[in-house]
Each structure stands twice: as C-alpha cells, then as structure tokens.
mmCIF file of C-alpha atoms and ligand atoms in Angstrom:
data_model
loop_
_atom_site.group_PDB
_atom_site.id
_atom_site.type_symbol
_atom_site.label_atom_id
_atom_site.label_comp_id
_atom_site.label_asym_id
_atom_site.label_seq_id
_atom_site.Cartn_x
_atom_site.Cartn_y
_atom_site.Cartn_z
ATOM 1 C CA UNK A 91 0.000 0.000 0.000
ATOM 2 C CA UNK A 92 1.818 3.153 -1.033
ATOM 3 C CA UNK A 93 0.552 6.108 1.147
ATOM 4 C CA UNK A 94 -2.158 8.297 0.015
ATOM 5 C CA UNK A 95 -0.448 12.074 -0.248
ATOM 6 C CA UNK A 96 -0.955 14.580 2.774
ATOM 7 C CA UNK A 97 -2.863 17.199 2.342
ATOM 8 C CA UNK A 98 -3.027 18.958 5.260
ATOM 9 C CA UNK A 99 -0.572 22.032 4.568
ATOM 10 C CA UNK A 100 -4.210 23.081 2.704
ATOM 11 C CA UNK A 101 -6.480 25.700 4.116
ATOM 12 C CA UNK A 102 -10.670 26.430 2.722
ATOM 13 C CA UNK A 103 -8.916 29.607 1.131
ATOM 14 C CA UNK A 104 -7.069 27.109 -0.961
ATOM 15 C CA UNK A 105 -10.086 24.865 -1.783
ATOM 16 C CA UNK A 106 -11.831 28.455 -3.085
ATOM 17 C CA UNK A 107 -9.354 28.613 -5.761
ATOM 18 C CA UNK A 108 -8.255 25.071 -6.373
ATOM 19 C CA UNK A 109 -10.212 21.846 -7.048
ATOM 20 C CA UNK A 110 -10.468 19.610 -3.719
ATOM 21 C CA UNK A 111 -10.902 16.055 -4.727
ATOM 22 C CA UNK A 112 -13.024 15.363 -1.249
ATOM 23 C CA UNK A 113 -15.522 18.086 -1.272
ATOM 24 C CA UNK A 114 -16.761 19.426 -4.944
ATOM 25 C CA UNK A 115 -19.074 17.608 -5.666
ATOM 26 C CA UNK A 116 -20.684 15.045 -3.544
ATOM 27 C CA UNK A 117 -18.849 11.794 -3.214
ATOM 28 C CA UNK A 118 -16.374 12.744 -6.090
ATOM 29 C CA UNK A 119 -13.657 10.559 -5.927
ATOM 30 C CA UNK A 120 -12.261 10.586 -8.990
ATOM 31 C CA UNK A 121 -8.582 11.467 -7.487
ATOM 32 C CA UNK A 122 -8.800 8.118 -5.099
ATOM 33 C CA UNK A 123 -9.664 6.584 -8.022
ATOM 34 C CA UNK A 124 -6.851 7.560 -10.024
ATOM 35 C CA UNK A 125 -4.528 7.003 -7.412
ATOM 36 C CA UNK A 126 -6.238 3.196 -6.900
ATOM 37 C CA UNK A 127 -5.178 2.437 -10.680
ATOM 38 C CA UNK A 128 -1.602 3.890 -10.684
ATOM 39 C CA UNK A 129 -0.989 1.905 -7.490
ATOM 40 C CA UNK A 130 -2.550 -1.164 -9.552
ATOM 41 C CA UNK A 131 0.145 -0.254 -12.613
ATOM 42 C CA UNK A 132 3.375 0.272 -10.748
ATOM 43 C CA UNK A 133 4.959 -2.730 -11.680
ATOM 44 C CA UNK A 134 3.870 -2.399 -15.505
ATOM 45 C CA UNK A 135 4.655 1.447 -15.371
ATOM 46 C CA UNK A 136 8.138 0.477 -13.690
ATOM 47 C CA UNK A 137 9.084 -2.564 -15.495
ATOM 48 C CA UNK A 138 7.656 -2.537 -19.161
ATOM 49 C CA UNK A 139 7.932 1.917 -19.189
ATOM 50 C CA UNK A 140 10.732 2.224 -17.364
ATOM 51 C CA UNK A 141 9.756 6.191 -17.729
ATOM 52 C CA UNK A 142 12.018 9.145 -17.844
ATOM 53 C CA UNK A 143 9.527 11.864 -18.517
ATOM 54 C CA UNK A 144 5.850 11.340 -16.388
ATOM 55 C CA UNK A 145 3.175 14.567 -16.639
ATOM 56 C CA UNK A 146 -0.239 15.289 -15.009
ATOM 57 C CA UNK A 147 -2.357 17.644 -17.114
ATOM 58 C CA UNK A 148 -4.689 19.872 -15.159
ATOM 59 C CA UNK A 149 -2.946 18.746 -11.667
ATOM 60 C CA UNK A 150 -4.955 20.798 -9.239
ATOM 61 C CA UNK A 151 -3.685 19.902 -5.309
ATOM 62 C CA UNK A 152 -1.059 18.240 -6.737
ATOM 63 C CA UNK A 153 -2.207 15.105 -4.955
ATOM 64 C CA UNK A 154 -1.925 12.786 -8.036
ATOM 65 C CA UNK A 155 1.011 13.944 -9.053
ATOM 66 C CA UNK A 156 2.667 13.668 -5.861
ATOM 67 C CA UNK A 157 1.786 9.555 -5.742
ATOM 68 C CA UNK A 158 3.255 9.427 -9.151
ATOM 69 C CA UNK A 159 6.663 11.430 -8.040
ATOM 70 C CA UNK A 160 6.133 8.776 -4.489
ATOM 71 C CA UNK A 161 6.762 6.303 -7.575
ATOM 72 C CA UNK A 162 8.673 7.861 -10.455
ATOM 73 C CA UNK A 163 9.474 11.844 -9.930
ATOM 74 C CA UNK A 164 7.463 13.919 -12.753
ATOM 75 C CA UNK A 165 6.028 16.996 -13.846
ATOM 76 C CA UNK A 166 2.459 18.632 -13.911
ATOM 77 C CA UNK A 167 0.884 21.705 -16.097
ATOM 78 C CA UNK A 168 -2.300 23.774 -15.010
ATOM 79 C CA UNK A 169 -4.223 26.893 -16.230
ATOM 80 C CA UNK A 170 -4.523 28.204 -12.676
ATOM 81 C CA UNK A 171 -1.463 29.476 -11.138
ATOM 82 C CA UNK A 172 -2.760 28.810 -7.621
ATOM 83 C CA UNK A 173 -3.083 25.057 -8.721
ATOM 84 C CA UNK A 174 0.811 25.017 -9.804
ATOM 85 C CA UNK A 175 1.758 26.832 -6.399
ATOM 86 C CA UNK A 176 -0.551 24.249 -4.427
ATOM 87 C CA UNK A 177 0.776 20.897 -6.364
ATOM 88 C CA UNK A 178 4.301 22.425 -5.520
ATOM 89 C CA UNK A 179 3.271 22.783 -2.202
ATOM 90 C CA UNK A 180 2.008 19.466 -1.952
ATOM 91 C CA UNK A 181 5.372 18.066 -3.811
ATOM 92 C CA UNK A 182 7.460 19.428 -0.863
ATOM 93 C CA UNK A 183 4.614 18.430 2.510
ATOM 94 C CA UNK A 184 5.201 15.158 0.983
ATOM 95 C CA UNK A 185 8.864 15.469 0.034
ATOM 96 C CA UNK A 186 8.638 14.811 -3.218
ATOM 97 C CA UNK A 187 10.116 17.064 -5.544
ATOM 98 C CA UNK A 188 7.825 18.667 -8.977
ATOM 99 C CA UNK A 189 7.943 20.576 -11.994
ATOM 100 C CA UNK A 190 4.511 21.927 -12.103
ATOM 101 C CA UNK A 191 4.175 25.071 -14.547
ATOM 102 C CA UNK A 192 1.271 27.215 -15.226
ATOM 103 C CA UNK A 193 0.053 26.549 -19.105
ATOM 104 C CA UNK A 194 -2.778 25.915 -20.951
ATOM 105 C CA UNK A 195 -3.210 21.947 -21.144
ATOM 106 C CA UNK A 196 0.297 21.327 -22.599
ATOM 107 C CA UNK A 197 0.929 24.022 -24.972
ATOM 108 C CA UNK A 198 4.173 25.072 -22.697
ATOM 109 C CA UNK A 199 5.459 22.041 -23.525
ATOM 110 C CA UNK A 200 5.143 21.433 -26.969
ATOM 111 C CA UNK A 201 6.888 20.899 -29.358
ATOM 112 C CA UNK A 202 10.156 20.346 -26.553
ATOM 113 C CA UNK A 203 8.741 17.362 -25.659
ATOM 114 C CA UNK A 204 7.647 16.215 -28.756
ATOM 115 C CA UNK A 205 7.437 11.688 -28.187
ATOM 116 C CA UNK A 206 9.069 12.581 -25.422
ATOM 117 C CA UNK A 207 6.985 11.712 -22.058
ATOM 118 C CA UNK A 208 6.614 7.549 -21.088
ATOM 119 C CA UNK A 209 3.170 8.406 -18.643
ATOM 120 C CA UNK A 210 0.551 10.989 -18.868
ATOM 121 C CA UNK A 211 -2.459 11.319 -16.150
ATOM 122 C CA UNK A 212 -5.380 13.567 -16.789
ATOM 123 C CA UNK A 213 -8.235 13.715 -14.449
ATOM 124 C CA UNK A 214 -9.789 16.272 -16.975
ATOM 125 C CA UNK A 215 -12.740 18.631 -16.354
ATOM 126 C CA UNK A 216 -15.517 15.802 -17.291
ATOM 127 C CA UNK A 217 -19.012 17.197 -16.086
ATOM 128 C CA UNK A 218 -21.405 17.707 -18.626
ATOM 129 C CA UNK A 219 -22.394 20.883 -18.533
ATOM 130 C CA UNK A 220 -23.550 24.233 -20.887
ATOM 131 C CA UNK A 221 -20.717 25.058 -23.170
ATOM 132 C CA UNK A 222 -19.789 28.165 -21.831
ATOM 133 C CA UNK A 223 -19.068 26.860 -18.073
ATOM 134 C CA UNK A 224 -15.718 25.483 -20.053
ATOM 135 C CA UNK A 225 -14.827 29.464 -20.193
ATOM 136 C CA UNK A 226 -16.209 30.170 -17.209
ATOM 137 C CA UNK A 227 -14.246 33.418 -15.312
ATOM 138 C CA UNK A 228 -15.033 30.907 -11.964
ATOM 139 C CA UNK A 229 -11.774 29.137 -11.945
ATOM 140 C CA UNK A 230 -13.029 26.446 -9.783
ATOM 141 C CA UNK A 231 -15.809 26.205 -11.645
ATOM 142 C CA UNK A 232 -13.648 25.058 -14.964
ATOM 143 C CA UNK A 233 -12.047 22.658 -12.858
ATOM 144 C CA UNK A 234 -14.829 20.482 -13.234
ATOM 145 C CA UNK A 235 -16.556 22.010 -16.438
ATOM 146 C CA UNK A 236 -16.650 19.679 -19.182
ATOM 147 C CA UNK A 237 -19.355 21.287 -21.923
ATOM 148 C CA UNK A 238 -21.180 19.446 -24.856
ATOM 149 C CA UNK A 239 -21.332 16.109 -23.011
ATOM 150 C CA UNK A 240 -18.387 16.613 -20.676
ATOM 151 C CA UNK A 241 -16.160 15.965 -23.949
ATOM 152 C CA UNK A 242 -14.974 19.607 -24.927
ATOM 153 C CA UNK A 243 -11.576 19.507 -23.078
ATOM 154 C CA UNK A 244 -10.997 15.844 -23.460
ATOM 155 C CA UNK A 245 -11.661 16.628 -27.053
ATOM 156 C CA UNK A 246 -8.843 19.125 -27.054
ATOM 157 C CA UNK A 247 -6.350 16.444 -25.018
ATOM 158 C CA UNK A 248 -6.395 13.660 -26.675
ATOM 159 C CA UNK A 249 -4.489 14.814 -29.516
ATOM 160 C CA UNK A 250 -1.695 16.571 -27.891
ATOM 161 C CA UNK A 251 -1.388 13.532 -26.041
ATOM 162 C CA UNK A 252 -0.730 11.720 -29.403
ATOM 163 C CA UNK A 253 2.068 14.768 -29.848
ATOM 164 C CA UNK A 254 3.194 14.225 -26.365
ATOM 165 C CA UNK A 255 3.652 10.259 -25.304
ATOM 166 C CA UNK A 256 6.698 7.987 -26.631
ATOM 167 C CA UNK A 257 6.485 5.446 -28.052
ATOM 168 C CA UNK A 258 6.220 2.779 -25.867
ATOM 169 C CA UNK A 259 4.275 5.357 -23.488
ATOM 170 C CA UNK A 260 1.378 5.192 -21.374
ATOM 171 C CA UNK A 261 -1.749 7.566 -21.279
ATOM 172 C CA UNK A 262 -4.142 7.473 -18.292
ATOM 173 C CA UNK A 263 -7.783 9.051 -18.519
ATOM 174 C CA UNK A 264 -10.433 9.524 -16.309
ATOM 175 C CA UNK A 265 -13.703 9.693 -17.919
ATOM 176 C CA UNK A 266 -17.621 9.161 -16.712
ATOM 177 C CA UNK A 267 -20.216 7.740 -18.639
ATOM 178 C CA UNK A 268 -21.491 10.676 -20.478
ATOM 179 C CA UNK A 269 -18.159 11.208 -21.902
ATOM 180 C CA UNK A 270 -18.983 8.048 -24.039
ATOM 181 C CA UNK A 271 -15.528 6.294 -23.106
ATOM 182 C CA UNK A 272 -16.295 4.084 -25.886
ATOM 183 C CA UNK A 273 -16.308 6.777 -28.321
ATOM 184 C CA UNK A 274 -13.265 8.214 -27.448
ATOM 185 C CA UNK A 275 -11.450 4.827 -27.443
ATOM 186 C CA UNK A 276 -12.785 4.892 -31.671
ATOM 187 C CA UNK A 277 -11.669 7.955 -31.755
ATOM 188 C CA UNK A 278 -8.018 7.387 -30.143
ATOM 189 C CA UNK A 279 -7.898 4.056 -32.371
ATOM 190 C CA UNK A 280 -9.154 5.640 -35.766
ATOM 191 C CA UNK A 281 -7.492 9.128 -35.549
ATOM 192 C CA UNK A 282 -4.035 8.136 -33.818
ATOM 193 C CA UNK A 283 -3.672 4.405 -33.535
ATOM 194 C CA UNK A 284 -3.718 4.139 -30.111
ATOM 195 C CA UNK A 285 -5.193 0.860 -28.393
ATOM 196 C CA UNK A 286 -7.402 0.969 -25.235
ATOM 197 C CA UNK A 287 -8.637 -1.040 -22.009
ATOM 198 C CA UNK A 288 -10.970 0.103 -18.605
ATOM 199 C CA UNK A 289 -8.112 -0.147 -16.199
ATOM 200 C CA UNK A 290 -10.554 0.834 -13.342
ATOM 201 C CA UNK A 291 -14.412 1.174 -13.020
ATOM 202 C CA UNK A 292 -16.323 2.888 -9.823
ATOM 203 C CA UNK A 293 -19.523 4.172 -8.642
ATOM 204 C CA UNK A 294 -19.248 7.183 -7.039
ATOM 205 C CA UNK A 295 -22.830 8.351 -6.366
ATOM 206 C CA UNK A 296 -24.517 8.702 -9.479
ATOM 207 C CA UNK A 297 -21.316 9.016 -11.528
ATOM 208 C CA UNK A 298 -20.020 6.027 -13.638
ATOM 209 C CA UNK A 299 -16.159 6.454 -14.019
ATOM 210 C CA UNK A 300 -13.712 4.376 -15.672
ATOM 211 C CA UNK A 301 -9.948 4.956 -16.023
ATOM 212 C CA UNK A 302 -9.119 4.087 -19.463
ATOM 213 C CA UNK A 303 -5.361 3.248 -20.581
ATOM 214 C CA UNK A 304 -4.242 4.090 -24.149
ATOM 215 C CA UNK A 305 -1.310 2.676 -25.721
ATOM 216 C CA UNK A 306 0.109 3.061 -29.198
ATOM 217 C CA UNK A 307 -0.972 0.308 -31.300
ATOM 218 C CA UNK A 308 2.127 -2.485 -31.354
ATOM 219 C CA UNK A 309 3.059 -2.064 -35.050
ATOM 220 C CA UNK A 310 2.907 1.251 -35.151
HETATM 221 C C1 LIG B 554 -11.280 17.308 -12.303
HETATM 222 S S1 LIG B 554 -9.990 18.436 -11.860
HETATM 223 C C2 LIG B 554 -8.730 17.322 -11.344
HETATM 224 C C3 LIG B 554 -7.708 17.928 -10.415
HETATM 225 C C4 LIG B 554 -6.657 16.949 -9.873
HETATM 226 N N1 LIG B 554 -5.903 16.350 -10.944
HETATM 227 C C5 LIG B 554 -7.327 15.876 -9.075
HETATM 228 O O1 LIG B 554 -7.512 14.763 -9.581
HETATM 229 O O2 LIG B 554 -7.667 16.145 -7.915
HETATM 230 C C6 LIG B 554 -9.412 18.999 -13.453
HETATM 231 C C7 LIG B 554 -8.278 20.010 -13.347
HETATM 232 O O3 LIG B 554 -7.868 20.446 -14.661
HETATM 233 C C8 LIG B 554 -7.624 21.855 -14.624
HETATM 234 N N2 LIG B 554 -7.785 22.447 -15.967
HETATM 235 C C9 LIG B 554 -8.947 22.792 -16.572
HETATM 236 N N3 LIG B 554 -8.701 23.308 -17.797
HETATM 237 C C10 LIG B 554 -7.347 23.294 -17.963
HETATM 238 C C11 LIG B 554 -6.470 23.713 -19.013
HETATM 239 N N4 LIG B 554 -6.961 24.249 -20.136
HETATM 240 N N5 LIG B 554 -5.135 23.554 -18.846
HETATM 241 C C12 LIG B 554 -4.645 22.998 -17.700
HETATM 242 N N6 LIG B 554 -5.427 22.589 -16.666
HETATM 243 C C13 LIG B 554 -6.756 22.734 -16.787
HETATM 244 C C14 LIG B 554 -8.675 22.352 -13.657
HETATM 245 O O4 LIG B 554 -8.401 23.630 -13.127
HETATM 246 C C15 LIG B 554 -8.693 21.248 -12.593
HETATM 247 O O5 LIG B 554 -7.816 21.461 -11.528
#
C-alpha cells in the first residue's frame, strides 16, 4: 500500500481557488480513483515503461502527481497558477520534488517534448455541462466544467497527447459515462492508432467512471 499524499498544509482559502478532490461535488472521488489504478500499474509502469519523462495535465492539489513522483518523480501543467503553487506545495509536505508550470493543457510544452513523455495522467474537467461553463471566469468552476457532453476539453487532449507520449508510453484518462468512453477509445484508435482497455471502473454516487489506458498500437 503506497501512502495516500498529505494534504493537510491546505487551508478552505485554498479549496476556493483550487479543485479539492473530497468536497466538490458530492462523493467525487475521482482522485482516489486515479490514485487506486496507478498503485494497480506500478509494476507495468516500472518494469515494461521504465519512464524518464511522467506529466499530469490539469494537476490541481497536486495530490496525483505527488503519488506518481512517491513512484517515479514527474512533472504537472495547469491553467490556474494557484493550482501550480498548491501541487508544488504538496510536492514538498510530501517530500517529493515537482515541476509543475502554469500553461494551458500542454501548450508550454510542446513541441520540446515532442514523443518525449513515457506516462501521462489527466483527471480532466468531465461534467457535462452548458458550453460556456468550459470558459467560465469561476476558476473552480472550470475545474470540473466539461461542456457538450463533458467531452470539450478531453476533445482538445487527446491529440496533444498523441504529440506528447513515446512510443512505448502510457496515457491514463479519467472519464464518466457521459463522456462516451467508448467513443473516445474509436476515436483514439481511428485518428491516432492508439489501443485501449478500462483499467478501473467505480460508482461514485450517481457518476459512472472508468480509467481508461491508451497505448500506441504495437506495429505502429
Ligand atoms: C477534475 S480536476 C482534477 C484535479 C486533480 N488532478 C485531481 O484529480 O484532484 C481537473 C483540473 O484540470 C484543470 N484544468 C482545466 N482546464 C485546464 C487547461 N486548459 N489547462 C490545464 N489545466 C486545466 C482544472 O483547473 C482542474 O484542476
């Protein structure tokens, strides 16, 4: 069991400005999830990775990103610079040292890291809700704003992540029903070749959510 990350260096003033996996929404535990799969995928991610370069998009507390440095040392991006102070923050309570840098999804990084990075976690903005919530001036608000079916910021992830991964990289994804996983594993397969499996699968409430794993298809 590798420890879940401490988050007690966190104050309410820091859950009005950054998303708090416990409290959002009720019984949200799409973070626990998360962490649940990557502690189920260490010894692939170790052994058959054997990663260099590991990222969170959209890292919020930092809490996710701190089990994966507990594991590998990595990197995280965010849109609000309150997130990338607070995943830092988290990095150090739980001495465990970060990149984190304040950019929109990964356009800071590309095209540096070009096929560059072995594992990339998103627990993306997924809830379904009126387009314009995804440009919301509520930050916390577009930490969980997903538009059109929940899909509008996957939509805009899943090819950078085809810019981003290596080769023999990993992609993790957090997704909930509405999001039509199935969809976007067609869509991964037709449009960049990547295969797919439901790593993980929980009921949380009302809320259906499934890690899915992406990997590029072997011969390509
Ligand atoms: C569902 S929350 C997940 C937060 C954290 N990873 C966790 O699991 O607790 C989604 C996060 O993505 C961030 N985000 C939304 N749009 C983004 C963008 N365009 N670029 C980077 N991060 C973004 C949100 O602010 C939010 O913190």
């Amino acid at each position: 069991m590798l420890p879940t990350p401490n988050l007690d260096h966190l104050s309410s003033e820091d859950y009005e400005k950054v998303y708090n996996p416990a409290a959002v929404s009720l019984l949200l535990e799409d973070t626990f999830l998360f962490l649940d799969t990557l502690e189920d995928e260490v010894r692939f991610i170790k052994d058959d990775i054997k990663p260099c370069i590991c990222l969170e998009i959209g890292s919020g507390t930092g809490c996710i990103s701190t089990f994966l440095g507990q594991i590998l040392g990595n990197g995280s991006t965010h849109i609000n610079p309150h997130a990338t102070a607070t995943t830092i923050a988290t990095g150090h309570r739980n001495s465990v040292l970060l990149d984190a840098i304040t950019t929109d999804l990964t356009s800071g990084l590309l095209p540096r890291l070009n096929h560059a990075v072995d594992v990339i976690c998103c627990n993306p903005p997924y809830v379904v809700t009126p387009h314009e919530d995804v440009h919301s001036k509520n930050i916390l608000e577009r930490s969980w704003a997903g538009g059109i079916n929940g899909r509008e910021v996957i939509d805009q992830i899943l090819p950078l992540v085809n810019n981003l991964l290596s080769k023999n990289g990993v992609f993790y994804l957090l997704v909930i029903n509405e999001n039509m996983p199935d969809e976007i594993c067609e869509k991964m397969r037709k449009e960049h070749q990547f295969q797919s499996e439901v790593v993980k699968f929980r009921l949380a409430g009302r809320e259906k959510q499934y890690i899915l794993k992406f990997k590029r298809c072997i011969d390509n």
